[in-house]
Amino acid sequence: MNSVPRQRLVVIGNGMAGMRTVEELLARAPVRYDITVFGAEPHPNYNRIMLSSVLAGEKQIDDIIINPRAWYTQNAITLHAGDAVIGIDAKTKTVTAASGLRVAYDKLLLATGSKPLMPPLPGLDLPGIVTFRDIADIDKMLAAAEAKQRAVVIGGGLLGLEAAWGLKRRGMPVALVHLMPTLMERQLDTEAGTLLQRDLDERGLHFFTSGQTERIIGSERAEGVALADGRTVPGDLVVVAIGIRPNVDMGKAADVDINRGILVGDDMATSDPDIYAVGECVEHNGQVFGLVAPIWEQAKVCAARLAGDTVASYVTPALSTRLKITGIDVFSAGKLAAEDDGDEEVVFRDAAKGVYRKLVVRGNRLVGAVLYGDVADGGWYFDLIKGNKDVAEMRDRLIFGQGFADQDCCGGSKAGLNVAAMTDDTQVCGCNGVSKGAIVKAIGEKGLTTLDEVRAHTKASASCGMCTPTVQAILSFVTGSDAAAPEVMCKCTDHGHDHVRHAILDQRLKTMADLREALGWKTADGCAKCRPALNYYLLCAWPGEYVDDYRSRFINERVHANIQKDGTYSVIPRMWGGVTTPAELRAIADVADKFNIPTVKVTGGQRIDLLGVKKQDLPAVWGDLNQAGLVSGHGYAKGLRTVKTCVGSEWCRFGTQDSTALGIKLEKMMWGSWTPHKVKLAVSGCPRNCAEATIKDIGIICVEAGYDMVIGGNGGIEVRVTDPLTRLTTEAEVLEYSAAFMQLYREEGHYLERTAPYLERVGLAHIKARILEDDAGRKALYARFLFAQSFAQDDPWAERAGGGVDAHEFQSLAVVS
Amino acid sequence: MTNWIDIGTIADIPRLGARTVETALGQVAVFRTAEDEVFALINKCPHKNGPLSEGIVMGRKVACPLHNWVIDLNSGHADAPDEGCTTPLALKDEGGRLLLGLDAVAAVAHG
């Protein structure tokens, strides 16, 4: 043991600033102090920045604990969690806690953080009013969300927006009242603030900007807020998140100098040289603090001073901010706008893509950056600002980001980052102070291959996550793995189709709401592009379990007919293998007469199309067709359309096999199936190929020796001749192999991807490996297809002709004159 | 004076869906969002007159079934880069009863 008696350090405040200082101190002088920590909250030290992610359901409380109780024990720190200090006697150097406990100190550290700023409003003491500061607040909000109440958030800054978004993610209708005309006006310029409001509005938040809250409505409990301009906003939960103010209670108790915060010098000491203060409770050079980067810097300096360093001094670093709302990317640093004639603004705007960038240049230096939509270059701009670097050379390319500005031509990497051009001391993670060099070193030395591993070992991107794309790019650069981002599904998500399909299976996501929540969808309802895709993916993954969401289907699949340019519909009954009977033809003729159907046309798929049917007539038309045994031909579906056949050996003098009967068997097996895009089959009775099987998704060409199976053909815009898959000898094999390929396409195809592009994407070798070389795998695919079909083969026309299913679709709500 | 006509209840329209109402001016589409807001538009896409009532509803927008133009339910305007507008009509939800304001239609019809 150390022979020098240890000094006693008492820390008031068990939050991020206090414990970061203790961590830094332990690293520098592990045995210098006996440390006692008092915390008002009954929890170990947690990452307060991530509370919004807990509220949004993206993280659990356990995930945001920085130092568990074991850490205190290991480091011989005495923790009094849930016991607030109520008195400090600076003369006798003792603190007194609420429990009556008295502890003496040699050095005292005040790290009590801040309190929520409360506006002077009548009614603020009513039940139903909460702030957004600690775990207890989160618990109250979650209880309200559970009860499906409505929320009003007062405050459109970082804190208020994150609270509003979290509550929205929890299923509450949320209105947000903000005093200023645009959101986050301290961090964003008007344009970026307006884009932010537009995007959040699309996600279902309701905004009342330029809204001055006058009072809380309600007598027993909060029922909403009233604004000065007469508007009222109803809500059962009112969240006040207009800002914070330093908590100076302990400074008063210790009788040290106080202004807005507890005054500290560059050494982080208060007016009493044995009492230090760090974090949101302090005021330094007239400035108070709310962001993490300067507070980490204070912790470093304070720890050095406590460890005996007499030189370390604190300077407020340049600040950058980011909003933690999944999928909304906002970054700002330095000046938000030109301040005088010497400043120049460079602006880039792509409204359709929702991308906006503004740089503020003074002389040849970058002094400010506001990014919206694409923030990958935020760290780089921030480095230029902090480093006060001369940007004259790249001035004309600066706005396009590092990938372009650092090079002579337009050769930047896909991620917009040029990792090779970053110097080793470039700071990548501002929260945890991790440089590119440190990340590269850790990847090399420890053989890291995943983002999570890099996070665990370096802490880079482990706090706010803003630098995740950069860390990912460095990882890809060092390990040589492909960093190319997959094509995203739509503007509602950053994920590609494959990622979504894997997540559905891996995370057992079974409803659209769960899926959108688990994958951080950016829009509340999704869009016309992703909803039908997700509906199909869920239907394919969970046959018999997933309930089809008909509101996510395109109109044709919703009403089981094909919408035409004038709003009427076409009706195509199934003609199995293209074979019909006089009775069926009579029924079709009668329906055409009875309902004045203007056009009757033979289709390319060997069926008859009734065109120009009025929507309200559809159920009756179907009813009459059903009477004759005709069912839906799914001529409107992303599913099995036709199986075209020739007459084959039954009639044709060249026919080798009974192609008509085989086509009918295939159609009877496959009808009613939903697929990524439409699927057409054909069976030709001989190599003359009259059924045109070589431009179909699956084609069977009969030969004397058996059946040639061909796949991936298309006769549309881009004609593609099928690839030969294999020769089969029996009809049973044809059914098994065809169903197996169909199921493989169902499971791997991207929504709206026909078999032709699917095949080109995955490669014929992959299909052969799955269908030809893996007998057990093929049989499993076949079995999965038949299982799915057991839930799919109900005639949708019969379900609707009887007046049962979706009756409202076919009737007007009202007729008024 | 606005002429408010009772056309039914909010429950008659499925969430994220639409119904149609026949009026002197032609068909009107009435929409209900996921959050039970209701909107009414003349049921014609500004592009090729597609029936907006048949589109997929998302947020406060609908995608036209014919060519996927996205129309704002509140203003009737098409999302950029498309340009065009269909006529929005007043629609109130009074305790679940839906009241359609038809003076605008009348004005157009006779004007």
Short mmCIF file of C-alpha atoms in Angstrom, two decimals, chain A residues 14 36-43 69 72 77-84 97 99 101 103:
data_model
loop_
_atom_site.label_atom_id
_atom_site.label_comp_id
_atom_site.label_asym_id
_atom_site.label_seq_id
_atom_site.Cartn_x
_atom_site.Cartn_y
_atom_site.Cartn_z
CA ASN A 14 -23.10 10.81 -10.05
CA THR A 36 -16.89 9.08 -2.13
CA VAL A 37 -19.69 9.80 -4.62
CA PHE A 38 -23.14 11.13 -3.79
CA GLY A 39 -25.91 10.86 -6.38
CA ALA A 40 -29.49 12.08 -6.01
CA GLU A 41 -30.82 9.43 -8.39
CA PRO A 42 -30.99 5.81 -7.17
CA HIS A 43 -29.10 4.55 -10.26
CA ARG A 69 -22.05 -0.78 -9.46
CA TYR A 72 -17.39 1.50 -8.11
CA ILE A 77 -15.28 4.16 -4.65
CA THR A 78 -17.96 4.58 -2.00
CA LEU A 79 -21.25 5.27 -3.79
CA HIS A 80 -24.28 6.78 -2.07
CA ALA A 81 -26.88 6.59 -4.86
CA GLY A 82 -30.27 8.04 -3.97
CA ASP A 83 -28.86 10.10 -1.08
CA ALA A 84 -28.71 13.77 -2.05
CA ALA A 97 -26.52 14.17 3.05
CA SER A 99 -29.87 10.66 5.28
CA LEU A 101 -24.58 11.06 6.74
CA VAL A 103 -18.42 12.95 5.17
#
